[in-house]
mmCIF file with all atom_site columns, C-alpha atoms in Angstrom:
data_model
loop_
_atom_site.group_PDB
_atom_site.id
_atom_site.type_symbol
_atom_site.label_atom_id
_atom_site.label_alt_id
_atom_site.label_comp_id
_atom_site.label_asym_id
_atom_site.label_entity_id
_atom_site.label_seq_id
_atom_site.pdbx_PDB_ins_code
_atom_site.Cartn_x
_atom_site.Cartn_y
_atom_site.Cartn_z
_atom_site.occupancy
_atom_site.B_iso_or_equiv
_atom_site.pdbx_formal_charge
_atom_site.auth_seq_id
_atom_site.auth_comp_id
_atom_site.auth_asym_id
_atom_site.auth_atom_id
_atom_site.pdbx_PDB_model_num
ATOM 1   C CA . VAL A 1 1   ? 11.918  24.128 -9.019  1.00 94.00 ? 1   VAL A CA 1
ATOM 2   C CA . LEU A 1 2   ? 9.875   22.828 -11.963 1.00 95.00 ? 2   LEU A CA 1
ATOM 3   C CA . LEU A 1 3   ? 10.699  19.514 -13.649 1.00 95.00 ? 3   LEU A CA 1
ATOM 4   C CA . ASP A 1 4   ? 9.343   17.973 -16.860 1.00 94.00 ? 4   ASP A CA 1
ATOM 5   C CA . ARG A 1 5   ? 8.415   14.892 -14.771 1.00 94.00 ? 5   ARG A CA 1
ATOM 6   C CA . THR A 1 6   ? 8.767   14.022 -11.112 1.00 96.00 ? 6   THR A CA 1
ATOM 7   C CA . VAL A 1 7   ? 8.653   11.249 -8.528  1.00 96.00 ? 7   VAL A CA 1
ATOM 8   C CA . PHE A 1 8   ? 7.423   13.680 -5.845  1.00 97.00 ? 8   PHE A CA 1
ATOM 9   C CA . TYR A 1 9   ? 3.821   13.550 -4.648  1.00 96.00 ? 9   TYR A CA 1
ATOM 10  C CA . ALA A 1 10  ? 2.211   16.996 -4.581  1.00 96.00 ? 10  ALA A CA 1
ATOM 11  C CA . GLU A 1 11  ? -0.071  17.984 -1.702  1.00 95.00 ? 11  GLU A CA 1
ATOM 12  C CA . SER A 1 12  ? -3.593  16.772 -2.440  1.00 89.00 ? 12  SER A CA 1
ATOM 13  C CA . GLY A 1 13  ? -6.596  15.219 -0.718  1.00 83.00 ? 13  GLY A CA 1
ATOM 14  C CA . GLY A 1 14  ? -5.301  16.151 2.724   1.00 90.00 ? 14  GLY A CA 1
ATOM 15  C CA . GLN A 1 15  ? -1.933  14.439 2.216   1.00 95.00 ? 15  GLN A CA 1
ATOM 16  C CA . VAL A 1 16  ? 1.103   16.693 2.470   1.00 96.00 ? 16  VAL A CA 1
ATOM 17  C CA . GLY A 1 17  ? 3.640   16.861 -0.334  1.00 97.00 ? 17  GLY A CA 1
ATOM 18  C CA . ASP A 1 18  ? 6.788   14.736 -0.422  1.00 97.00 ? 18  ASP A CA 1
ATOM 19  C CA . ALA A 1 19  ? 10.128  15.867 0.979   1.00 97.00 ? 19  ALA A CA 1
ATOM 20  C CA . GLY A 1 20  ? 13.601  14.859 -0.186  1.00 97.00 ? 20  GLY A CA 1
ATOM 21  C CA . HIS A 1 21  ? 16.384  16.387 -2.246  1.00 97.00 ? 21  HIS A CA 1
ATOM 22  C CA . MET A 1 22  ? 17.350  17.280 -5.811  1.00 97.00 ? 22  MET A CA 1
ATOM 23  C CA . GLN A 1 23  ? 20.861  17.166 -7.270  1.00 96.00 ? 23  GLN A CA 1
ATOM 24  C CA . THR A 1 24  ? 22.220  18.708 -10.497 1.00 96.00 ? 24  THR A CA 1
ATOM 25  C CA . ASP A 1 25  ? 25.771  19.156 -11.800 1.00 95.00 ? 25  ASP A CA 1
ATOM 26  C CA . SER A 1 26  ? 25.906  22.616 -10.270 1.00 95.00 ? 26  SER A CA 1
ATOM 27  C CA . GLY A 1 27  ? 24.021  22.327 -6.998  1.00 96.00 ? 27  GLY A CA 1
ATOM 28  C CA . LYS A 1 28  ? 21.880  20.523 -4.470  1.00 97.00 ? 28  LYS A CA 1
ATOM 29  C CA . VAL A 1 29  ? 18.486  21.511 -3.068  1.00 97.00 ? 29  VAL A CA 1
ATOM 30  C CA . GLU A 1 30  ? 16.667  20.167 -0.024  1.00 97.00 ? 30  GLU A CA 1
ATOM 31  C CA . ILE A 1 31  ? 13.017  19.739 -1.034  1.00 97.00 ? 31  ILE A CA 1
ATOM 32  C CA . LEU A 1 32  ? 10.732  20.607 1.865   1.00 97.00 ? 32  LEU A CA 1
ATOM 33  C CA . ASP A 1 33  ? 7.365   20.420 0.106   1.00 96.00 ? 33  ASP A CA 1
ATOM 34  C CA . CYS A 1 34  ? 5.713   19.745 -3.237  1.00 97.00 ? 34  CYS A CA 1
ATOM 35  C CA . ARG A 1 35  ? 2.512   21.482 -4.335  1.00 96.00 ? 35  ARG A CA 1
ATOM 36  C CA . LYS A 1 36  ? 0.319   21.604 -7.416  1.00 94.00 ? 36  LYS A CA 1
ATOM 37  C CA . SER A 1 37  ? -0.097  24.703 -9.557  1.00 93.00 ? 37  SER A CA 1
ATOM 38  C CA . GLY A 1 38  ? -2.347  23.910 -12.501 1.00 90.00 ? 38  GLY A CA 1
ATOM 39  C CA . GLU A 1 39  ? -0.664  21.066 -14.385 1.00 89.00 ? 39  GLU A CA 1
ATOM 40  C CA . HIS A 1 40  ? 2.684   21.679 -12.693 1.00 93.00 ? 40  HIS A CA 1
ATOM 41  C CA . HIS A 1 41  ? 4.360   20.327 -9.566  1.00 95.00 ? 41  HIS A CA 1
ATOM 42  C CA . LEU A 1 42  ? 6.188   23.020 -7.590  1.00 97.00 ? 42  LEU A CA 1
ATOM 43  C CA . HIS A 1 43  ? 9.187   21.618 -5.701  1.00 97.00 ? 43  HIS A CA 1
ATOM 44  C CA . ILE A 1 44  ? 9.770   24.001 -2.803  1.00 97.00 ? 44  ILE A CA 1
ATOM 45  C CA . GLY A 1 45  ? 12.980  23.963 -0.811  1.00 96.00 ? 45  GLY A CA 1
ATOM 46  C CA . ARG A 1 46  ? 16.288  25.577 0.005   1.00 97.00 ? 46  ARG A CA 1
ATOM 47  C CA . VAL A 1 47  ? 19.646  25.448 -1.753  1.00 96.00 ? 47  VAL A CA 1
ATOM 48  C CA . LEU A 1 48  ? 22.200  23.421 0.198   1.00 96.00 ? 48  LEU A CA 1
ATOM 49  C CA . SER A 1 49  ? 25.130  24.048 -2.156  1.00 97.00 ? 49  SER A CA 1
ATOM 50  C CA . GLY A 1 50  ? 25.882  25.683 -5.512  1.00 96.00 ? 50  GLY A CA 1
ATOM 51  C CA . GLU A 1 51  ? 22.948  26.732 -7.667  1.00 94.00 ? 51  GLU A CA 1
ATOM 52  C CA . ILE A 1 52  ? 20.206  25.234 -9.808  1.00 92.00 ? 52  ILE A CA 1
ATOM 53  C CA . LYS A 1 53  ? 20.065  26.422 -13.408 1.00 93.00 ? 53  LYS A CA 1
ATOM 54  C CA . PRO A 1 54  ? 17.355  26.140 -16.094 1.00 93.00 ? 54  PRO A CA 1
ATOM 55  C CA . ASN A 1 55  ? 17.429  23.175 -18.516 1.00 93.00 ? 55  ASN A CA 1
ATOM 56  C CA . GLN A 1 56  ? 19.658  21.004 -16.327 1.00 94.00 ? 56  GLN A CA 1
ATOM 57  C CA . GLN A 1 57  ? 19.198  17.319 -15.718 1.00 95.00 ? 57  GLN A CA 1
ATOM 58  C CA . ALA A 1 58  ? 18.245  16.686 -12.108 1.00 95.00 ? 58  ALA A CA 1
ATOM 59  C CA . LEU A 1 59  ? 18.287  13.630 -9.866  1.00 97.00 ? 59  LEU A CA 1
ATOM 60  C CA . ALA A 1 60  ? 15.183  13.881 -7.671  1.00 96.00 ? 60  ALA A CA 1
ATOM 61  C CA . VAL A 1 61  ? 15.080  11.654 -4.576  1.00 97.00 ? 61  VAL A CA 1
ATOM 62  C CA . VAL A 1 62  ? 12.098  11.316 -2.253  1.00 97.00 ? 62  VAL A CA 1
ATOM 63  C CA . ASP A 1 63  ? 12.724  10.815 1.477   1.00 97.00 ? 63  ASP A CA 1
ATOM 64  C CA . ALA A 1 64  ? 11.459  7.227  1.665   1.00 96.00 ? 64  ALA A CA 1
ATOM 65  C CA . ASN A 1 65  ? 11.097  7.203  5.451   1.00 95.00 ? 65  ASN A CA 1
ATOM 66  C CA . VAL A 1 66  ? 8.884   10.299 5.493   1.00 95.00 ? 66  VAL A CA 1
ATOM 67  C CA . ARG A 1 67  ? 6.770   9.025  2.601   1.00 96.00 ? 67  ARG A CA 1
ATOM 68  C CA . GLN A 1 68  ? 6.294   5.619  4.246   1.00 96.00 ? 68  GLN A CA 1
ATOM 69  C CA . ALA A 1 69  ? 5.279   7.174  7.566   1.00 96.00 ? 69  ALA A CA 1
ATOM 70  C CA . THR A 1 70  ? 2.815   9.392  5.695   1.00 96.00 ? 70  THR A CA 1
ATOM 71  C CA . ALA A 1 71  ? 1.449   6.382  3.811   1.00 96.00 ? 71  ALA A CA 1
ATOM 72  C CA . LEU A 1 72  ? 0.784   4.579  7.110   1.00 96.00 ? 72  LEU A CA 1
ATOM 73  C CA . ASN A 1 73  ? -1.294  7.500  8.321   1.00 97.00 ? 73  ASN A CA 1
ATOM 74  C CA . HIS A 1 74  ? -3.115  7.931  5.009   1.00 97.00 ? 74  HIS A CA 1
ATOM 75  C CA . SER A 1 75  ? -4.128  4.282  4.792   1.00 97.00 ? 75  SER A CA 1
ATOM 76  C CA . ALA A 1 76  ? -5.187  4.345  8.445   1.00 97.00 ? 76  ALA A CA 1
ATOM 77  C CA . THR A 1 77  ? -7.398  7.357  7.658   1.00 96.00 ? 77  THR A CA 1
ATOM 78  C CA . HIS A 1 78  ? -9.338  5.262  5.138   1.00 96.00 ? 78  HIS A CA 1
ATOM 79  C CA . LEU A 1 79  ? -9.802  2.469  7.668   1.00 97.00 ? 79  LEU A CA 1
ATOM 80  C CA . MET A 1 80  ? -10.896 4.921  10.343  1.00 97.00 ? 80  MET A CA 1
ATOM 81  C CA . HIS A 1 81  ? -13.442 6.535  7.993   1.00 96.00 ? 81  HIS A CA 1
ATOM 82  C CA . ALA A 1 82  ? -15.037 3.123  7.455   1.00 96.00 ? 82  ALA A CA 1
ATOM 83  C CA . ALA A 1 83  ? -14.907 2.343  11.189  1.00 97.00 ? 83  ALA A CA 1
ATOM 84  C CA . LEU A 1 84  ? -16.555 5.672  12.049  1.00 97.00 ? 84  LEU A CA 1
ATOM 85  C CA . GLN A 1 85  ? -19.462 4.831  9.764   1.00 96.00 ? 85  GLN A CA 1
ATOM 86  C CA . LEU A 1 86  ? -19.837 1.408  11.362  1.00 97.00 ? 86  LEU A CA 1
ATOM 87  C CA . VAL A 1 87  ? -19.792 2.768  14.924  1.00 97.00 ? 87  VAL A CA 1
ATOM 88  C CA . LEU A 1 88  ? -21.513 6.150  14.561  1.00 97.00 ? 88  LEU A CA 1
ATOM 89  C CA . GLY A 1 89  ? -23.701 5.636  11.500  1.00 95.00 ? 89  GLY A CA 1
ATOM 90  C CA . GLU A 1 90  ? -23.802 6.136  7.738   1.00 91.00 ? 90  GLU A CA 1
ATOM 91  C CA . HIS A 1 91  ? -24.357 9.885  8.185   1.00 93.00 ? 91  HIS A CA 1
ATOM 92  C CA . VAL A 1 92  ? -20.602 10.211 8.833   1.00 94.00 ? 92  VAL A CA 1
ATOM 93  C CA . ASN A 1 93  ? -18.945 11.967 5.895   1.00 91.00 ? 93  ASN A CA 1
ATOM 94  C CA . GLN A 1 94  ? -15.460 13.372 5.601   1.00 92.00 ? 94  GLN A CA 1
ATOM 95  C CA . LYS A 1 95  ? -15.306 17.149 6.015   1.00 92.00 ? 95  LYS A CA 1
ATOM 96  C CA . GLY A 1 96  ? -11.560 17.570 5.846   1.00 91.00 ? 96  GLY A CA 1
ATOM 97  C CA . SER A 1 97  ? -8.291  15.860 6.698   1.00 92.00 ? 97  SER A CA 1
ATOM 98  C CA . LEU A 1 98  ? -4.585  16.313 7.215   1.00 95.00 ? 98  LEU A CA 1
ATOM 99  C CA . VAL A 1 99  ? -2.142  13.464 6.713   1.00 96.00 ? 99  VAL A CA 1
ATOM 100 C CA . ASN A 1 100 ? 1.595   13.804 7.279   1.00 96.00 ? 100 ASN A CA 1
ATOM 101 C CA . SER A 1 101 ? 4.427   11.646 8.611   1.00 95.00 ? 101 SER A CA 1
ATOM 102 C CA . GLU A 1 102 ? 3.681   12.479 12.258  1.00 95.00 ? 102 GLU A CA 1
ATOM 103 C CA . ARG A 1 103 ? -0.068  12.022 12.586  1.00 96.00 ? 103 ARG A CA 1
ATOM 104 C CA . LEU A 1 104 ? -3.458  12.024 10.925  1.00 97.00 ? 104 LEU A CA 1
ATOM 105 C CA . ARG A 1 105 ? -6.386  14.355 11.460  1.00 97.00 ? 105 ARG A CA 1
ATOM 106 C CA . PHE A 1 106 ? -9.883  13.552 10.257  1.00 96.00 ? 106 PHE A CA 1
ATOM 107 C CA . ASP A 1 107 ? -12.897 15.894 10.339  1.00 96.00 ? 107 ASP A CA 1
ATOM 108 C CA . PHE A 1 108 ? -16.334 14.355 9.893   1.00 95.00 ? 108 PHE A CA 1
ATOM 109 C CA . SER A 1 109 ? -20.039 15.108 10.180  1.00 95.00 ? 109 SER A CA 1
ATOM 110 C CA . HIS A 1 110 ? -21.479 14.149 13.570  1.00 96.00 ? 110 HIS A CA 1
ATOM 111 C CA . ASN A 1 111 ? -23.675 16.091 15.984  1.00 94.00 ? 111 ASN A CA 1
ATOM 112 C CA . GLU A 1 112 ? -22.260 15.001 19.339  1.00 95.00 ? 112 GLU A CA 1
ATOM 113 C CA . ALA A 1 113 ? -19.009 14.102 21.019  1.00 95.00 ? 113 ALA A CA 1
ATOM 114 C CA . VAL A 1 114 ? -17.650 10.620 20.377  1.00 96.00 ? 114 VAL A CA 1
ATOM 115 C CA . THR A 1 115 ? -17.711 8.752  23.683  1.00 96.00 ? 115 THR A CA 1
ATOM 116 C CA . PRO A 1 116 ? -14.650 6.970  25.113  1.00 95.00 ? 116 PRO A CA 1
ATOM 117 C CA . GLU A 1 117 ? -16.431 3.650  24.523  1.00 97.00 ? 117 GLU A CA 1
ATOM 118 C CA . GLN A 1 118 ? -17.009 4.535  20.872  1.00 97.00 ? 118 GLN A CA 1
ATOM 119 C CA . ILE A 1 119 ? -13.393 5.632  20.463  1.00 97.00 ? 119 ILE A CA 1
ATOM 120 C CA . ARG A 1 120 ? -12.231 2.293  21.850  1.00 96.00 ? 120 ARG A CA 1
ATOM 121 C CA . GLN A 1 121 ? -14.591 0.480  19.479  1.00 98.00 ? 121 GLN A CA 1
ATOM 122 C CA . ILE A 1 122 ? -13.304 2.466  16.478  1.00 97.00 ? 122 ILE A CA 1
ATOM 123 C CA . GLU A 1 123 ? -9.716  1.657  17.461  1.00 97.00 ? 123 GLU A CA 1
ATOM 124 C CA . HIS A 1 124 ? -10.523 -2.043 17.775  1.00 97.00 ? 124 HIS A CA 1
ATOM 125 C CA . ILE A 1 125 ? -12.173 -2.164 14.340  1.00 98.00 ? 125 ILE A CA 1
ATOM 126 C CA . VAL A 1 126 ? -9.248  -0.411 12.651  1.00 98.00 ? 126 VAL A CA 1
ATOM 127 C CA . ASN A 1 127 ? -6.638  -2.555 14.408  1.00 97.00 ? 127 ASN A CA 1
ATOM 128 C CA . ARG A 1 128 ? -8.581  -5.700 13.526  1.00 97.00 ? 128 ARG A CA 1
ATOM 129 C CA . GLU A 1 129 ? -8.295  -4.725 9.859   1.00 97.00 ? 129 GLU A CA 1
ATOM 130 C CA . ILE A 1 130 ? -4.591  -4.029 10.363  1.00 97.00 ? 130 ILE A CA 1
ATOM 131 C CA . LEU A 1 131 ? -4.112  -7.484 11.906  1.00 97.00 ? 131 LEU A CA 1
ATOM 132 C CA . ARG A 1 132 ? -5.935  -9.086 8.976   1.00 97.00 ? 132 ARG A CA 1
ATOM 133 C CA . ASN A 1 133 ? -3.049  -7.811 6.807   1.00 97.00 ? 133 ASN A CA 1
ATOM 134 C CA . SER A 1 134 ? -5.223  -7.674 3.707   1.00 96.00 ? 134 SER A CA 1
ATOM 135 C CA . SER A 1 135 ? -3.907  -6.295 0.424   1.00 95.00 ? 135 SER A CA 1
ATOM 136 C CA . VAL A 1 136 ? -4.452  -2.666 -0.526  1.00 96.00 ? 136 VAL A CA 1
ATOM 137 C CA . ASP A 1 137 ? -5.646  -2.672 -4.122  1.00 95.00 ? 137 ASP A CA 1
ATOM 138 C CA . THR A 1 138 ? -5.947  0.166  -6.632  1.00 95.00 ? 138 THR A CA 1
ATOM 139 C CA . ALA A 1 139 ? -7.790  0.320  -9.950  1.00 94.00 ? 139 ALA A CA 1
ATOM 140 C CA . VAL A 1 140 ? -8.435  3.098  -12.459 1.00 95.00 ? 140 VAL A CA 1
ATOM 141 C CA . MET A 1 141 ? -11.992 3.191  -13.775 1.00 92.00 ? 141 MET A CA 1
ATOM 142 C CA . SER A 1 142 ? -14.787 5.501  -14.854 1.00 91.00 ? 142 SER A CA 1
ATOM 143 C CA . MET A 1 143 ? -16.672 7.511  -12.257 1.00 89.00 ? 143 MET A CA 1
ATOM 144 C CA . ASP A 1 144 ? -19.834 5.531  -13.022 1.00 86.00 ? 144 ASP A CA 1
ATOM 145 C CA . ASP A 1 145 ? -18.026 2.240  -12.357 1.00 90.00 ? 145 ASP A CA 1
ATOM 146 C CA . ALA A 1 146 ? -16.530 3.678  -9.164  1.00 90.00 ? 146 ALA A CA 1
ATOM 147 C CA . LYS A 1 147 ? -19.982 4.678  -7.912  1.00 87.00 ? 147 LYS A CA 1
ATOM 148 C CA . ALA A 1 148 ? -21.306 1.216  -8.770  1.00 88.00 ? 148 ALA A CA 1
ATOM 149 C CA . LYS A 1 149 ? -18.464 -0.250 -6.712  1.00 88.00 ? 149 LYS A CA 1
ATOM 150 C CA . GLY A 1 150 ? -19.582 1.890  -3.775  1.00 86.00 ? 150 GLY A CA 1
ATOM 151 C CA . ALA A 1 151 ? -16.514 4.125  -3.698  1.00 87.00 ? 151 ALA A CA 1
ATOM 152 C CA . MET A 1 152 ? -16.668 7.170  -1.411  1.00 80.00 ? 152 MET A CA 1
ATOM 153 C CA . ALA A 1 153 ? -15.435 10.487 -2.788  1.00 73.00 ? 153 ALA A CA 1
ATOM 154 C CA . LEU A 1 154 ? -13.207 12.756 -0.716  1.00 63.00 ? 154 LEU A CA 1
ATOM 155 C CA . PHE A 1 155 ? -14.504 16.092 0.499   1.00 51.00 ? 155 PHE A CA 1
ATOM 156 C CA . GLY A 1 156 ? -13.644 19.073 -1.738  1.00 56.00 ? 156 GLY A CA 1
ATOM 157 C CA . GLU A 1 157 ? -11.848 17.058 -4.418  1.00 64.00 ? 157 GLU A CA 1
ATOM 158 C CA . LYS A 1 158 ? -12.419 17.450 -8.154  1.00 70.00 ? 158 LYS A CA 1
ATOM 159 C CA . TYR A 1 159 ? -12.455 14.290 -10.248 1.00 76.00 ? 159 TYR A CA 1
ATOM 160 C CA . GLY A 1 160 ? -12.014 13.648 -13.953 1.00 77.00 ? 160 GLY A CA 1
ATOM 161 C CA . ASP A 1 161 ? -13.556 11.027 -16.226 1.00 82.00 ? 161 ASP A CA 1
ATOM 162 C CA . LYS A 1 162 ? -11.153 8.376  -14.921 1.00 90.00 ? 162 LYS A CA 1
ATOM 163 C CA . VAL A 1 163 ? -10.651 7.928  -11.191 1.00 92.00 ? 163 VAL A CA 1
ATOM 164 C CA . ARG A 1 164 ? -8.370  5.852  -8.964  1.00 93.00 ? 164 ARG A CA 1
ATOM 165 C CA . VAL A 1 165 ? -10.260 3.565  -6.605  1.00 94.00 ? 165 VAL A CA 1
ATOM 166 C CA . LEU A 1 166 ? -8.499  2.283  -3.492  1.00 95.00 ? 166 LEU A CA 1
ATOM 167 C CA . SER A 1 167 ? -9.873  -0.834 -1.762  1.00 96.00 ? 167 SER A CA 1
ATOM 168 C CA . MET A 1 168 ? -8.764  -2.110 1.637   1.00 96.00 ? 168 MET A CA 1
ATOM 169 C CA . GLY A 1 169 ? -9.909  -5.294 3.335   1.00 93.00 ? 169 GLY A CA 1
ATOM 170 C CA . GLY A 1 170 ? -11.893 -6.298 0.260   1.00 91.00 ? 170 GLY A CA 1
ATOM 171 C CA . ASP A 1 171 ? -14.929 -4.044 0.423   1.00 91.00 ? 171 ASP A CA 1
ATOM 172 C CA . PHE A 1 172 ? -14.324 -2.866 4.019   1.00 95.00 ? 172 PHE A CA 1
ATOM 173 C CA . SER A 1 173 ? -13.069 0.485  2.688   1.00 95.00 ? 173 SER A CA 1
ATOM 174 C CA . VAL A 1 174 ? -13.534 1.635  -0.923  1.00 94.00 ? 174 VAL A CA 1
ATOM 175 C CA . GLU A 1 175 ? -12.647 5.265  -1.681  1.00 93.00 ? 175 GLU A CA 1
ATOM 176 C CA . LEU A 1 176 ? -11.527 7.466  -4.541  1.00 92.00 ? 176 LEU A CA 1
ATOM 177 C CA . CYS A 1 177 ? -7.944  8.485  -3.773  1.00 91.00 ? 177 CYS A CA 1
ATOM 178 C CA . GLY A 1 178 ? -4.779  9.515  -5.597  1.00 90.00 ? 178 GLY A CA 1
ATOM 179 C CA . GLY A 1 179 ? -2.496  9.453  -2.551  1.00 92.00 ? 179 GLY A CA 1
ATOM 180 C CA . THR A 1 180 ? 0.311   7.161  -1.443  1.00 95.00 ? 180 THR A CA 1
ATOM 181 C CA . HIS A 1 181 ? -0.592  4.079  0.583   1.00 96.00 ? 181 HIS A CA 1
ATOM 182 C CA . VAL A 1 182 ? 0.749   0.908  2.140   1.00 97.00 ? 182 VAL A CA 1
ATOM 183 C CA . ALA A 1 183 ? 0.864   -2.360 0.202   1.00 97.00 ? 183 ALA A CA 1
ATOM 184 C CA . ARG A 1 184 ? -0.966  -4.289 2.932   1.00 97.00 ? 184 ARG A CA 1
ATOM 185 C CA . THR A 1 185 ? -2.969  -3.122 5.937   1.00 97.00 ? 185 THR A CA 1
ATOM 186 C CA . GLY A 1 186 ? -0.535  -4.874 8.283   1.00 97.00 ? 186 GLY A CA 1
ATOM 187 C CA . ASP A 1 187 ? 2.158   -2.380 7.268   1.00 97.00 ? 187 ASP A CA 1
ATOM 188 C CA . ILE A 1 188 ? 0.341   0.221  9.410   1.00 97.00 ? 188 ILE A CA 1
ATOM 189 C CA . GLY A 1 189 ? 1.331   -1.742 12.513  1.00 96.00 ? 189 GLY A CA 1
ATOM 190 C CA . LEU A 1 190 ? -0.947  -0.089 15.047  1.00 97.00 ? 190 LEU A CA 1
ATOM 191 C CA . LEU A 1 191 ? -3.380  2.829  15.337  1.00 97.00 ? 191 LEU A CA 1
ATOM 192 C CA . ARG A 1 192 ? -4.055  4.803  18.510  1.00 97.00 ? 192 ARG A CA 1
ATOM 193 C CA . ILE A 1 193 ? -6.514  7.685  18.685  1.00 96.00 ? 193 ILE A CA 1
ATOM 194 C CA . SER A 1 194 ? -4.869  10.616 20.468  1.00 95.00 ? 194 SER A CA 1
ATOM 195 C CA . GLY A 1 195 ? -7.725  13.118 20.583  1.00 95.00 ? 195 GLY A CA 1
ATOM 196 C CA . GLU A 1 196 ? -11.338 13.958 19.750  1.00 96.00 ? 196 GLU A CA 1
ATOM 197 C CA . SER A 1 197 ? -12.825 17.453 19.622  1.00 96.00 ? 197 SER A CA 1
ATOM 198 C CA . SER A 1 198 ? -15.364 19.777 18.041  1.00 95.00 ? 198 SER A CA 1
ATOM 199 C CA . VAL A 1 199 ? -14.425 21.796 14.958  1.00 93.00 ? 199 VAL A CA 1
ATOM 200 C CA . ALA A 1 200 ? -17.748 23.476 14.142  1.00 93.00 ? 200 ALA A CA 1
ATOM 201 C CA . ALA A 1 201 ? -21.453 22.863 14.554  1.00 93.00 ? 201 ALA A CA 1
ATOM 202 C CA . GLY A 1 202 ? -22.073 19.299 13.443  1.00 94.00 ? 202 GLY A CA 1
ATOM 203 C CA . VAL A 1 203 ? -18.389 18.611 12.693  1.00 96.00 ? 203 VAL A CA 1
ATOM 204 C CA . ARG A 1 204 ? -16.067 16.572 14.924  1.00 97.00 ? 204 ARG A CA 1
ATOM 205 C CA . ARG A 1 205 ? -12.332 15.949 14.669  1.00 97.00 ? 205 ARG A CA 1
ATOM 206 C CA . ILE A 1 206 ? -10.364 12.817 15.495  1.00 97.00 ? 206 ILE A CA 1
ATOM 207 C CA . GLU A 1 207 ? -6.568  12.787 15.658  1.00 97.00 ? 207 GLU A CA 1
ATOM 208 C CA . ALA A 1 208 ? -4.533  9.589  15.653  1.00 97.00 ? 208 ALA A CA 1
ATOM 209 C CA . VAL A 1 209 ? -1.059  8.151  15.193  1.00 97.00 ? 209 VAL A CA 1
ATOM 210 C CA . THR A 1 210 ? 0.242   4.934  13.638  1.00 96.00 ? 210 THR A CA 1
ATOM 211 C CA . GLY A 1 211 ? 3.357   2.790  13.504  1.00 93.00 ? 211 GLY A CA 1
ATOM 212 C CA . GLU A 1 212 ? 6.221   3.940  15.719  1.00 92.00 ? 212 GLU A CA 1
ATOM 213 C CA . GLN A 1 213 ? 4.301   7.044  16.792  1.00 93.00 ? 213 GLN A CA 1
ATOM 214 C CA . ALA A 1 214 ? 1.494   4.799  18.079  1.00 93.00 ? 214 ALA A CA 1
ATOM 215 C CA . VAL A 1 215 ? 3.988   2.698  20.031  1.00 93.00 ? 215 VAL A CA 1
ATOM 216 C CA . ALA A 1 216 ? 5.450   5.888  21.536  1.00 92.00 ? 216 ALA A CA 1
ATOM 217 C CA . LEU A 1 217 ? 1.953   6.989  22.585  1.00 91.00 ? 217 LEU A CA 1
ATOM 218 C CA . CYS A 1 218 ? 1.373   3.602  24.247  1.00 91.00 ? 218 CYS A CA 1
ATOM 219 C CA . ASP A 1 219 ? 4.636   4.076  26.171  1.00 91.00 ? 219 ASP A CA 1
ATOM 220 C CA . GLU A 1 220 ? 3.531   7.532  27.338  1.00 88.00 ? 220 GLU A CA 1
ATOM 221 C CA . LEU A 1 221 ? 0.164   6.210  28.495  1.00 86.00 ? 221 LEU A CA 1
ATOM 222 C CA . GLN A 1 222 ? 1.854   3.322  30.325  1.00 85.00 ? 222 GLN A CA 1
ATOM 223 C CA . ASP A 1 223 ? 4.308   5.682  32.042  1.00 88.00 ? 223 ASP A CA 1
ATOM 224 C CA . SER A 1 224 ? 1.428   7.865  33.255  1.00 85.00 ? 224 SER A CA 1
ATOM 225 C CA . ILE A 1 225 ? -0.204  5.012  35.187  1.00 79.00 ? 225 ILE A CA 1
#
């Protein structure tokens, strides 16, 4: 379904598209995904009842719980990127990511496995920033101003003359990003790293969970003792 304007976030920068539903006078659609196609947002889903016709007015509603859970993971990804650079070195650059409501996955440049001690250190740094509960601030500025501010660009993204800069913990994390995020770092609740592996030569992958998923992982680890 195409709309003239939308509240749905389309898949971009590693973050999956929003889910929810859309209602018109003649039908209802469950929206399972939203993707970009040129200047358009494609709302992809299945008809629950009736039919959707051209030129109708539609009420589009995002699943707030799914978006919030995704936002927790996306904001945590930014904090983890900064923590990886602090622990492993400034050579760490993002090589890819996946952020959804269940987990986050972050691929980065590094030539050796991340040790358990380093993983624990990365977790502590991220959770310290979460406990600080600092504001998550956004500003739209020119690319030159963003570079002067020290903003990191995301791998594989194309940027225009004006960019959105997201800052967390003051200057702890400053990145170019158009995704959805928490209002304060404390909203993330907790981060636990669930896995670390090799993706390709010189590229490692870290997977993690936040919020309720992180609490569930803690329960599983406790039960295994």
